Short mmCIF file of C-alpha atoms in Angstrom, two decimals:
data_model
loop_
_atom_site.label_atom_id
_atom_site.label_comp_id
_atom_site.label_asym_id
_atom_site.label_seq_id
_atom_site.Cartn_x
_atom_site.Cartn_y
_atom_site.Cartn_z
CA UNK A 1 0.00 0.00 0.00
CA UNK A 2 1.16 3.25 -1.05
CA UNK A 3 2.00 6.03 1.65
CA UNK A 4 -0.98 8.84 2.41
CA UNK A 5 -0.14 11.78 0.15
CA UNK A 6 -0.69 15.07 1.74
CA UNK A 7 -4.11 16.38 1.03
CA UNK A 8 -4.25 17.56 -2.88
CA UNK A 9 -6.86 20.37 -3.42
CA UNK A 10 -8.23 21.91 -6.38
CA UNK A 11 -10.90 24.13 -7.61
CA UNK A 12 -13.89 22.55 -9.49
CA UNK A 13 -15.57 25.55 -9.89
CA UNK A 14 -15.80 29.55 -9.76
CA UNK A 15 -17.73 30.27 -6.65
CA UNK A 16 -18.56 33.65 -4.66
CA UNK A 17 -16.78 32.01 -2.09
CA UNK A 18 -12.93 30.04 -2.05
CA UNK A 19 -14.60 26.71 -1.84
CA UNK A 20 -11.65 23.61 -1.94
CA UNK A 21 -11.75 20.06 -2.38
CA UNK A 22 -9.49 17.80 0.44
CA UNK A 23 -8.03 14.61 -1.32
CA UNK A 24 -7.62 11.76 1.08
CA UNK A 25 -6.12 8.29 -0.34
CA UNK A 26 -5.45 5.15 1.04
CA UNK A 27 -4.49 2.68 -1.17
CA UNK A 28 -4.35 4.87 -4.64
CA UNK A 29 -3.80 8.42 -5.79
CA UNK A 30 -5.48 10.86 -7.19
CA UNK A 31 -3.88 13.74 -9.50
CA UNK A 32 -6.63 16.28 -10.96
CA UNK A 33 -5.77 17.22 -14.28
CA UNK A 34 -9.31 19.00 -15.53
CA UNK A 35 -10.96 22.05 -14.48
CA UNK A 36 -13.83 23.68 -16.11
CA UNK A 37 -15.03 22.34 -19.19
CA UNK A 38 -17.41 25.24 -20.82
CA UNK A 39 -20.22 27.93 -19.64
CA UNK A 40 -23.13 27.20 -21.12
CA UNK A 41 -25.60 24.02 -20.70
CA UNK A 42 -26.58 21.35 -17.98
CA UNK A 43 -23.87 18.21 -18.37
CA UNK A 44 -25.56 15.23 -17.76
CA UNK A 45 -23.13 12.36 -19.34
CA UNK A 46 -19.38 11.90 -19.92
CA UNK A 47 -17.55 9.53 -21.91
CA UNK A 48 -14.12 8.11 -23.22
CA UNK A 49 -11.98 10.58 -24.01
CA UNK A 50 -12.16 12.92 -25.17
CA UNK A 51 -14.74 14.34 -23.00
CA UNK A 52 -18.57 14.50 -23.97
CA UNK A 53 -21.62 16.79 -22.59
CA UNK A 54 -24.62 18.06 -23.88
CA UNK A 55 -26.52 21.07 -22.91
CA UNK A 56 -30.09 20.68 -23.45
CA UNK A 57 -29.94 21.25 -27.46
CA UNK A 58 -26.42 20.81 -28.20
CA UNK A 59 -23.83 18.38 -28.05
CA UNK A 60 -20.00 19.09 -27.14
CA UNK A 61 -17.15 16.88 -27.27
CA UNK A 62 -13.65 18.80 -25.45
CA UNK A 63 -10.23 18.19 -25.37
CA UNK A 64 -8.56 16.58 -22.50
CA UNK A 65 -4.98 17.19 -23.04
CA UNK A 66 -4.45 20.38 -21.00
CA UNK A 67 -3.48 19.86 -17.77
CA UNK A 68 -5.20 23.23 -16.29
CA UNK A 69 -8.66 23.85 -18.96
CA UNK A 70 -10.67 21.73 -21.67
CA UNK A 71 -10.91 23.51 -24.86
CA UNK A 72 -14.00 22.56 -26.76
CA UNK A 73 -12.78 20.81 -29.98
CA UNK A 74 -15.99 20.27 -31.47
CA UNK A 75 -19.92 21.50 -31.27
CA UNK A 76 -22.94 20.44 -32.92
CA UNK A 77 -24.96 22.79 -33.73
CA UNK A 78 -28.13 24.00 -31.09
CA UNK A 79 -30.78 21.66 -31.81
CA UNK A 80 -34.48 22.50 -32.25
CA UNK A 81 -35.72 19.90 -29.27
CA UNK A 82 -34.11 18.98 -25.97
CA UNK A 83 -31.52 16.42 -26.08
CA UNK A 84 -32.89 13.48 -23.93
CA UNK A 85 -30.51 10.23 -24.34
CA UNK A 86 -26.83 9.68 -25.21
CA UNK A 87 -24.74 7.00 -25.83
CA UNK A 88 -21.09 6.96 -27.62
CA UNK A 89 -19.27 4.44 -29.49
CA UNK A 90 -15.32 4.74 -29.05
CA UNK A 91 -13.85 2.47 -30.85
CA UNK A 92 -15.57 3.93 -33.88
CA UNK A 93 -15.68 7.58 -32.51
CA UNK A 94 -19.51 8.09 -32.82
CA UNK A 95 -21.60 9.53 -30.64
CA UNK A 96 -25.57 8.80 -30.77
CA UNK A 97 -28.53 11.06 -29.70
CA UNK A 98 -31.77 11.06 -29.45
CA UNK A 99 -33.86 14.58 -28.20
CA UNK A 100 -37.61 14.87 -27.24
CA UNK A 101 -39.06 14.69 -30.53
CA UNK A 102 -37.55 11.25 -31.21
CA UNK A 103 -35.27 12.17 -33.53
CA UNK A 104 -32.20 9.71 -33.48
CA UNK A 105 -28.53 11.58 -34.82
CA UNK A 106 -25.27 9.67 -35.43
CA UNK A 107 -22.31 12.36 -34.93
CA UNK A 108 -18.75 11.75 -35.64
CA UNK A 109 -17.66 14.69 -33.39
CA UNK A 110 -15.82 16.48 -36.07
CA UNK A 111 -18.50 17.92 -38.35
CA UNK A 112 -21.21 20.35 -38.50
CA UNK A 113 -24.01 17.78 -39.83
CA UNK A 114 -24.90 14.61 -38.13
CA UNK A 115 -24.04 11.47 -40.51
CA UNK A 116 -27.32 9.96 -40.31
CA UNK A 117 -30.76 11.26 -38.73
CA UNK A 118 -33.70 9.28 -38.52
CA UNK A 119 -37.41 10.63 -36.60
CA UNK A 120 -39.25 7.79 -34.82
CA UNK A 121 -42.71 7.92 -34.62
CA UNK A 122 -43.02 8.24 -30.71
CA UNK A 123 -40.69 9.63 -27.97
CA UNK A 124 -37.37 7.02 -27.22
CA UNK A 125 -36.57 6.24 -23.39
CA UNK A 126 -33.79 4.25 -23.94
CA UNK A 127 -30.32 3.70 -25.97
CA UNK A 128 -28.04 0.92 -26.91
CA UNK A 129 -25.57 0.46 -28.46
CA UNK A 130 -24.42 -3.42 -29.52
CA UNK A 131 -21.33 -3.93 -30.71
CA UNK A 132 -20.65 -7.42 -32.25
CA UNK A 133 -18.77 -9.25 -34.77
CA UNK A 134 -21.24 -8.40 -37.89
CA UNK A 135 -20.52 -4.57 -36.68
CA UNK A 136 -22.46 -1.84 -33.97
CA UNK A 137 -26.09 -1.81 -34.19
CA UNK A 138 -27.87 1.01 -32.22
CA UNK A 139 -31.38 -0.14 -30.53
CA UNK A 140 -34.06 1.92 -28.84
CA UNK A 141 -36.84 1.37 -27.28
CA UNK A 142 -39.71 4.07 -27.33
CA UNK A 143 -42.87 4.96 -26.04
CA UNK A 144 -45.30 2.68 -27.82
CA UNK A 145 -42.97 -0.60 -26.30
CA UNK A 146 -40.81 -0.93 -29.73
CA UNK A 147 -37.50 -2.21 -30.38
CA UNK A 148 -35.83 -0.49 -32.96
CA UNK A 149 -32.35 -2.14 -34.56
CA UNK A 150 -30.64 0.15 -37.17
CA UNK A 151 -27.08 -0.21 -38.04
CA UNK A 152 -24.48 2.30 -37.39
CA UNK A 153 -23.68 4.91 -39.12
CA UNK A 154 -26.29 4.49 -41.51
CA UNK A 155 -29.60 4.09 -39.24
CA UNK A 156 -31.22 1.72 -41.53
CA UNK A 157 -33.52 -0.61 -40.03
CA UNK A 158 -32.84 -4.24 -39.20
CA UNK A 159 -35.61 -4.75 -37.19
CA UNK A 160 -38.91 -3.66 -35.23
CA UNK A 161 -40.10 -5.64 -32.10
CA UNK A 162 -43.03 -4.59 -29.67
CA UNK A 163 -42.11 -5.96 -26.64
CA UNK A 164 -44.52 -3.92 -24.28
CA UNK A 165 -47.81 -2.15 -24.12
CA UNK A 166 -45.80 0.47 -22.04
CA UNK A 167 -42.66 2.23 -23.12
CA UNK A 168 -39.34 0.16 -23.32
CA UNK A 169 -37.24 2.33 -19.87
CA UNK A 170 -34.82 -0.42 -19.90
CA UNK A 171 -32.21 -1.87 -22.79
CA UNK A 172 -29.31 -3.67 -21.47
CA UNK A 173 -26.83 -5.64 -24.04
CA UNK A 174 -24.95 -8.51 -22.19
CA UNK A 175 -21.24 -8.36 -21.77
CA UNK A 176 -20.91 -11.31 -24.53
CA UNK A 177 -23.11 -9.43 -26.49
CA UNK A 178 -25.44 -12.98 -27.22
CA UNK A 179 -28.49 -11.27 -25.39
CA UNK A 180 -30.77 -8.13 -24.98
CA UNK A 181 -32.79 -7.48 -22.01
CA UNK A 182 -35.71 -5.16 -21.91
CA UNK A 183 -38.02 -3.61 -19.73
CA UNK A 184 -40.45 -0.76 -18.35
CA UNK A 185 -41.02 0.48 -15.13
CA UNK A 186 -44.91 0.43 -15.20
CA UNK A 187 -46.07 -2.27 -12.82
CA UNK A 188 -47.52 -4.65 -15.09
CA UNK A 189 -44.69 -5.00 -17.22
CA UNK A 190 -42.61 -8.90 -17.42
CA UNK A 191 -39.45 -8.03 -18.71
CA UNK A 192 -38.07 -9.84 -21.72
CA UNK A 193 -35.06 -11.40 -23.23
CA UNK A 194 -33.94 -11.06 -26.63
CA UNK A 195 -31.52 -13.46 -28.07
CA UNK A 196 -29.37 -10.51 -30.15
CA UNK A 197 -29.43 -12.91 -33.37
CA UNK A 198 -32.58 -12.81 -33.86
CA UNK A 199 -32.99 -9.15 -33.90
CA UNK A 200 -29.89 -8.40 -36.59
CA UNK A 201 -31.21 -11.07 -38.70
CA UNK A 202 -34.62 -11.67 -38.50
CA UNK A 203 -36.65 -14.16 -39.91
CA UNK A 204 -39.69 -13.30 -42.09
CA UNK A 205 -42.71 -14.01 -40.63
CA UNK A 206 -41.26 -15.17 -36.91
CA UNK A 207 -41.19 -13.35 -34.36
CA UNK A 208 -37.72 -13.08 -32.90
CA UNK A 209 -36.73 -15.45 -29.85
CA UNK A 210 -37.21 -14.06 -26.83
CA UNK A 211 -38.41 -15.25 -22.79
CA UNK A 212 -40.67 -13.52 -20.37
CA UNK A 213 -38.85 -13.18 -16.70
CA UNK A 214 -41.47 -13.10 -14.12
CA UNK A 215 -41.58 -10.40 -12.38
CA UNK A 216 -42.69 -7.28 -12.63
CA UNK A 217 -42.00 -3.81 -11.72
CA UNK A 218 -38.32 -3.87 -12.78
CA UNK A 219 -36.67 -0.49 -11.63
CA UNK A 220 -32.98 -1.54 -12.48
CA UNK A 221 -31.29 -4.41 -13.79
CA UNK A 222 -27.07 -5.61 -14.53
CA UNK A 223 -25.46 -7.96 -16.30
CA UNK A 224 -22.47 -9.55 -14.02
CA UNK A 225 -19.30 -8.49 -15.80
CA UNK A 226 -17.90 -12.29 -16.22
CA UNK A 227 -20.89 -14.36 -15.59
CA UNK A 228 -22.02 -13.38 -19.30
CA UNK A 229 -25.77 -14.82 -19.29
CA UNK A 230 -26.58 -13.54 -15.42
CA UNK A 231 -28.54 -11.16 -14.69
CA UNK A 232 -29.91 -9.33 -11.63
CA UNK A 233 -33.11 -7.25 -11.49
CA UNK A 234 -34.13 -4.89 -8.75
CA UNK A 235 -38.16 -4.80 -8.47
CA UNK A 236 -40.44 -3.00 -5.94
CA UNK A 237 -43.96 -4.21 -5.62
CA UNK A 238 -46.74 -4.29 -3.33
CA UNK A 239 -48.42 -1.46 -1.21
CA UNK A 240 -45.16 -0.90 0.85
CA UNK A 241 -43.61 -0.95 -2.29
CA UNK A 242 -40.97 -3.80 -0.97
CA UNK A 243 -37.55 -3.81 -2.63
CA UNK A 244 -36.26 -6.84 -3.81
CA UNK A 245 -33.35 -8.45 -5.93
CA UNK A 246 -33.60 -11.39 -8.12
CA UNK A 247 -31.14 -13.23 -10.01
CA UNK A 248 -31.52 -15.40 -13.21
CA UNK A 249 -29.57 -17.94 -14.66
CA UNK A 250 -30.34 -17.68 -18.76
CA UNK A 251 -30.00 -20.74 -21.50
CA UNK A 252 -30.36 -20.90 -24.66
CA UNK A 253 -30.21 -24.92 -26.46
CA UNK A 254 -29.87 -25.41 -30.01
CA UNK A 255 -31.92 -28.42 -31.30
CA UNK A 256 -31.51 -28.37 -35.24
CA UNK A 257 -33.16 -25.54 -36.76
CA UNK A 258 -35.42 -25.11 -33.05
CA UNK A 259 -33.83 -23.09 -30.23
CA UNK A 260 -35.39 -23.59 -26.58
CA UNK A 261 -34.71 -20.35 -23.98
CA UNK A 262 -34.49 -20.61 -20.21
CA UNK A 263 -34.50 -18.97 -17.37
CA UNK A 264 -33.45 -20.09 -14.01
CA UNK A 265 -34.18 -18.51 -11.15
CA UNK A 266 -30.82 -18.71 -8.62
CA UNK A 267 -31.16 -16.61 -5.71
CA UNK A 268 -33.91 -13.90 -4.59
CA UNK A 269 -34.16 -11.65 -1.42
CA UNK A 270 -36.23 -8.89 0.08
CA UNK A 271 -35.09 -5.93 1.46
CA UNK A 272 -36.04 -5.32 5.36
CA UNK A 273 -39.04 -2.79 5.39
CA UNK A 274 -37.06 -0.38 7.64
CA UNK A 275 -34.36 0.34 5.22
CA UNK A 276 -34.83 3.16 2.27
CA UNK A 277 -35.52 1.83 -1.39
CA UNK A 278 -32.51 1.87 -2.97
CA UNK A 279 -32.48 3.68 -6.59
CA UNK A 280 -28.76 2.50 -8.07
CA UNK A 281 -27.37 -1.00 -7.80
CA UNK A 282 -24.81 -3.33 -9.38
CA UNK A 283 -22.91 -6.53 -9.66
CA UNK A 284 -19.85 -7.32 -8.48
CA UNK A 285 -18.62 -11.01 -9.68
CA UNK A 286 -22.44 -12.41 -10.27
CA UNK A 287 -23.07 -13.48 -6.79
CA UNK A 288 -23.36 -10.26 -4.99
CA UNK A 289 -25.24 -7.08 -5.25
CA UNK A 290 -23.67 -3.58 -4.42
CA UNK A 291 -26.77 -0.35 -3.75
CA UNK A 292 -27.26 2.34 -1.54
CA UNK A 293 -29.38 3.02 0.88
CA UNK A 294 -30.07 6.56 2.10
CA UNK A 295 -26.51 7.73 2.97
CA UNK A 296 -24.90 3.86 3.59
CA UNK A 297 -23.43 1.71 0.64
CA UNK A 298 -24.42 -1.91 1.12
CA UNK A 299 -22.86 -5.18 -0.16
CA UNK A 300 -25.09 -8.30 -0.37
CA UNK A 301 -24.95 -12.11 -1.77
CA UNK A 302 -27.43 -12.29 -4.15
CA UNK A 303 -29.39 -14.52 -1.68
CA UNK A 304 -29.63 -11.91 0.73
CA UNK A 305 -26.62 -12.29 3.06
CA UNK A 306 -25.25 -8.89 4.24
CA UNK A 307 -21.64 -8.47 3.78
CA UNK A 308 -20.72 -5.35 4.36
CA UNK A 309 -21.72 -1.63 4.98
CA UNK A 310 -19.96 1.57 4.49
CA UNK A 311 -21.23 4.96 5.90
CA UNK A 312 -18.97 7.21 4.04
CA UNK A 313 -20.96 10.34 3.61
CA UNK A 314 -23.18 12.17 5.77
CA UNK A 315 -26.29 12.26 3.67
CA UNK A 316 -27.68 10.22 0.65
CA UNK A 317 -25.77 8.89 -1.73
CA UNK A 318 -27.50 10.78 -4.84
CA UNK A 319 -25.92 8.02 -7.81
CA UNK A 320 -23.86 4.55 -8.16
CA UNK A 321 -21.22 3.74 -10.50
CA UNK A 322 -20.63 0.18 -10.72
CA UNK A 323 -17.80 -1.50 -13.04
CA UNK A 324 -15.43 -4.49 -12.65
CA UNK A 325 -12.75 -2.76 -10.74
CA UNK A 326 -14.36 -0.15 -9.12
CA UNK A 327 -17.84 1.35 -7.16
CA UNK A 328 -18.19 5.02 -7.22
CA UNK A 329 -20.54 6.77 -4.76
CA UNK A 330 -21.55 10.36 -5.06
CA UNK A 331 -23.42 12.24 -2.09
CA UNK A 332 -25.66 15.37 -1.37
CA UNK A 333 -23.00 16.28 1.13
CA UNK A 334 -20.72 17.38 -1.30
CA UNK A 335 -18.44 14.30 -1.41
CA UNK A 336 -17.41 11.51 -3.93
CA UNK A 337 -15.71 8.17 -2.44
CA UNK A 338 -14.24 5.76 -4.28
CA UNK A 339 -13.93 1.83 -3.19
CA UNK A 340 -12.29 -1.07 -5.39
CA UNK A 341 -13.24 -4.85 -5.84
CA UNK A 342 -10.92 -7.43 -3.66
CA UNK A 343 -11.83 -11.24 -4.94
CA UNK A 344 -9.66 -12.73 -2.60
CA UNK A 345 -12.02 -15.52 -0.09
CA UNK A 346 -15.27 -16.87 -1.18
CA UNK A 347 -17.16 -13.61 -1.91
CA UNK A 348 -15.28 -10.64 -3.53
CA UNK A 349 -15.67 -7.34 -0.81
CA UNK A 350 -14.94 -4.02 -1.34
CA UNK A 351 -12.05 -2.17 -0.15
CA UNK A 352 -12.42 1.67 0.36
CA UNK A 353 -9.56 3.99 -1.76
CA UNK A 354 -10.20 7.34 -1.43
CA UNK A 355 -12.60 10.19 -0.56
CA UNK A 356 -12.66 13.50 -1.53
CA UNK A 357 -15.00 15.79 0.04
CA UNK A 358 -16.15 19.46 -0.21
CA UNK A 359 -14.14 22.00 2.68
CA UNK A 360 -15.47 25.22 2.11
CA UNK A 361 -16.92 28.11 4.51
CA UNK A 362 -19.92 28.75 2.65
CA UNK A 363 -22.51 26.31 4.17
CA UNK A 364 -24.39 27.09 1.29
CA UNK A 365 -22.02 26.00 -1.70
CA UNK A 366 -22.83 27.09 -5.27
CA UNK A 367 -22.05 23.86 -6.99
CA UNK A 368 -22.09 19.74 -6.05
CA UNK A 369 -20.98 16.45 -7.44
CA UNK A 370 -24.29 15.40 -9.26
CA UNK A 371 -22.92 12.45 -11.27
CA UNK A 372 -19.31 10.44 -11.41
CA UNK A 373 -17.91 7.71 -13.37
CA UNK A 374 -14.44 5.80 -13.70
CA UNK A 375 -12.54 3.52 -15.78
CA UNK A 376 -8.85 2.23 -15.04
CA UNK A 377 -7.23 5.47 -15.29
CA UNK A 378 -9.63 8.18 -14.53
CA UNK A 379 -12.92 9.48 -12.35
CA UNK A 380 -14.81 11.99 -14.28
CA UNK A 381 -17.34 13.80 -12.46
CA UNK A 382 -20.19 16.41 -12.91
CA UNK A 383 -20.13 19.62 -11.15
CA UNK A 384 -23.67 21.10 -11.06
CA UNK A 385 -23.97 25.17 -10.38
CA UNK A 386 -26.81 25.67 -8.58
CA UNK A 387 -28.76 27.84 -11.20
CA UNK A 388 -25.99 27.66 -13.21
CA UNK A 389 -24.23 25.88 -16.15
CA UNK A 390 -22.12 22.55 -14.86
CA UNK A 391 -18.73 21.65 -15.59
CA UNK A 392 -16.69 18.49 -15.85
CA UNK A 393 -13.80 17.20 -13.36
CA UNK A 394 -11.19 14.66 -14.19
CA UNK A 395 -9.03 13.08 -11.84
CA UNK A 396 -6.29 10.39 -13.06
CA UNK A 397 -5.77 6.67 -11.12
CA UNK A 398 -2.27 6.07 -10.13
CA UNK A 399 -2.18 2.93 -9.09
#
């Protein structure tokens, strides 16, 4: 374990007031190496770099490589309807959006006009992007319970699946990229499984495989990382509105020209009625379940046994990140703590890294960590002015 640097501070933002963020590590560092990213729109996403945003009609992709600013490198031009989903493709250096008219763009962050637009019929809720070995295909899911597949860049449809009365809130491609789950968040909706072949290349006149899981009112669901054809949902149901997780098992046999889907149910627990609905969750190695919980980060088997709590902030953790290496909490208090998976004994655990918490006077502050995410090298987070435009932060891993 690396010695405790002394405290690093920075400032994420132009306040009335000096405000000052206090680094504390434990077992890695953290350098920051971007400040304020731009004056103008609400961030809501970031990506690979170089950094993305998007204000509420246009998008902005900025330069990374200065140690002290971002310089925008690119802008698309203002939009005539709100920007409403985003998703990016790296490896091919696309970008995807979709605003409130349901109008779906493919950008390639260096010129004016999108490559490809295409206007859905209803508003989209959700956006996918599938990369496989016949190429990307971009799916969303809209308002009237479609499933759109178009390929990338050229938005041309592949297929068109209703899965739901309700709108499709939910489209998650498996790590393996083999299947597609799907789902709303009204009460009455089953969510479904897609096997991804059968949506890029449909058969005439068949509907495409997919199964029903059973259970309804799915608020969040994740693929485990290495356990390819897992999958854990988080429903709430009943007056109480009870949280629960449930994990499934899926198969997929190939008997000549018939294929037979299953779903097995493995594990399933309740949450205790005392503690707070969780709203973020993920998956650490398939058999546990990481979510908060009012201000407290919790670590579960996905049968139900408690492994361990955290209490790292001082008021409710506000969103999750969850990845194979690392879980990222961000807090109302003004703080953003940072823990890493250890797989050593028969569950994996989490081991805390870092926190970095807001030190100012003011006990009002003008701006707070509103969203965060991380990769191997880097924790990007959003800075949200009250009232005000937001602004990226980047801090590099050294491990």
């Amino acid at each position: 374990m690396k010695k405790q640097r002394e405290a690093v501070t920075v400032s994420p933002c132009a306040c009335r007031k000096r405000e000052i963020w206090k680094t504390k590590t434990h077992s890695e560092e953290l350098l920051p190496c971007l400040l304020t990213l731009g004056k103008k729109g609400h961030t809501t996403n970031a990506c690979a770099l170089p950094a993305a945003r998007w204000s509420h009609h246009d998008f902005i992709v900025q330069d990374q490589r200065d140690d002290n600013e971002g310089t925008m490198i690119w802008s698309s031009p203002v939009q005539q309807s709100s920007i409403m989903r985003l998703a990016t493709l790296p490896q091919m250096h696309l970008a995807f959006t979709v605003d409130l008219e349901g109008t779906v763009k493919v950008w390639n962050c260096q010129d004016e006009d999108a490559l490809a637009t295409l206007t859905m019929p209803w508003t989209c809720f959700s956006l996918e992007i599938c990369l496989t070995n016949d190429g990307p295909f971009l799916m969303v899911g809209n308002a009237e319970g479609n499933i759109y597949t178009l390929t990338v860049p050229e938005l041309r449809g592949v297929s068109k699946v209703n899965a739901f009365k309700y709108s499709v809130d939910l489209l998650h491609c498996s790590p393996d990229k083999k299947w597609i789950f799907a789902s709303g968040t009204h009460q009455n909706i089953l969510p479904v499984v897609f096997l991804t072949e059968s949506l890029l290349k449909p058969s005439e006149g068949k509907s495409p495989l997919s199964l029903s899981i059973p259970f309804s009112s799915c608020c969040r669901a994740c693929w485990a990382p290495r356990r390819t054809s897992r999958i854990t949902v988080m429903y709430r149901r009943g007056s109480c509105k009870k949280t629960g997780f449930t994990t499934f098992e899926l198969m997929a046999k190939r008997t000549g020209d018939q294929t037979d889907m299953q779903a097995r149910q493995i594990a399933t627990f309740l949450l205790p009625l005392h503690m707070e609905s969780p709203i973020w969750m993920g998956v650490g190695d398939g058999n546990t379940v990481v979510f908060e919980s009012g201000p407290s980060l919790f670590l579960f088997t996905i049968s139900g046994h408690l492994l361990q709590r955290f209490e790292d902030h001082q008021r409710t953790i506000g969103n999750l990140w969850v990845d194979p290496v690392h879980v990222l909490t961000t807090s109302t208090d003004d703080s953003l703590h940072l823990y890493m998976w250890d797989e050593e004994g028969r569950y994996p655990h989490l081991k805390s890294c870092c926190h970095l918490e807001h030190v100012g006077n003011d006990p009002a502050p003008s701006c707070y960590v509103s969203k965060a995410i991380c990769d191997n090298m880097s924790i990007v987070c959003v800075m949200s002015r009250i009232r005000e435009s937001s602004i990226l932060v980047m801090y590099s891993l050294h491990m």
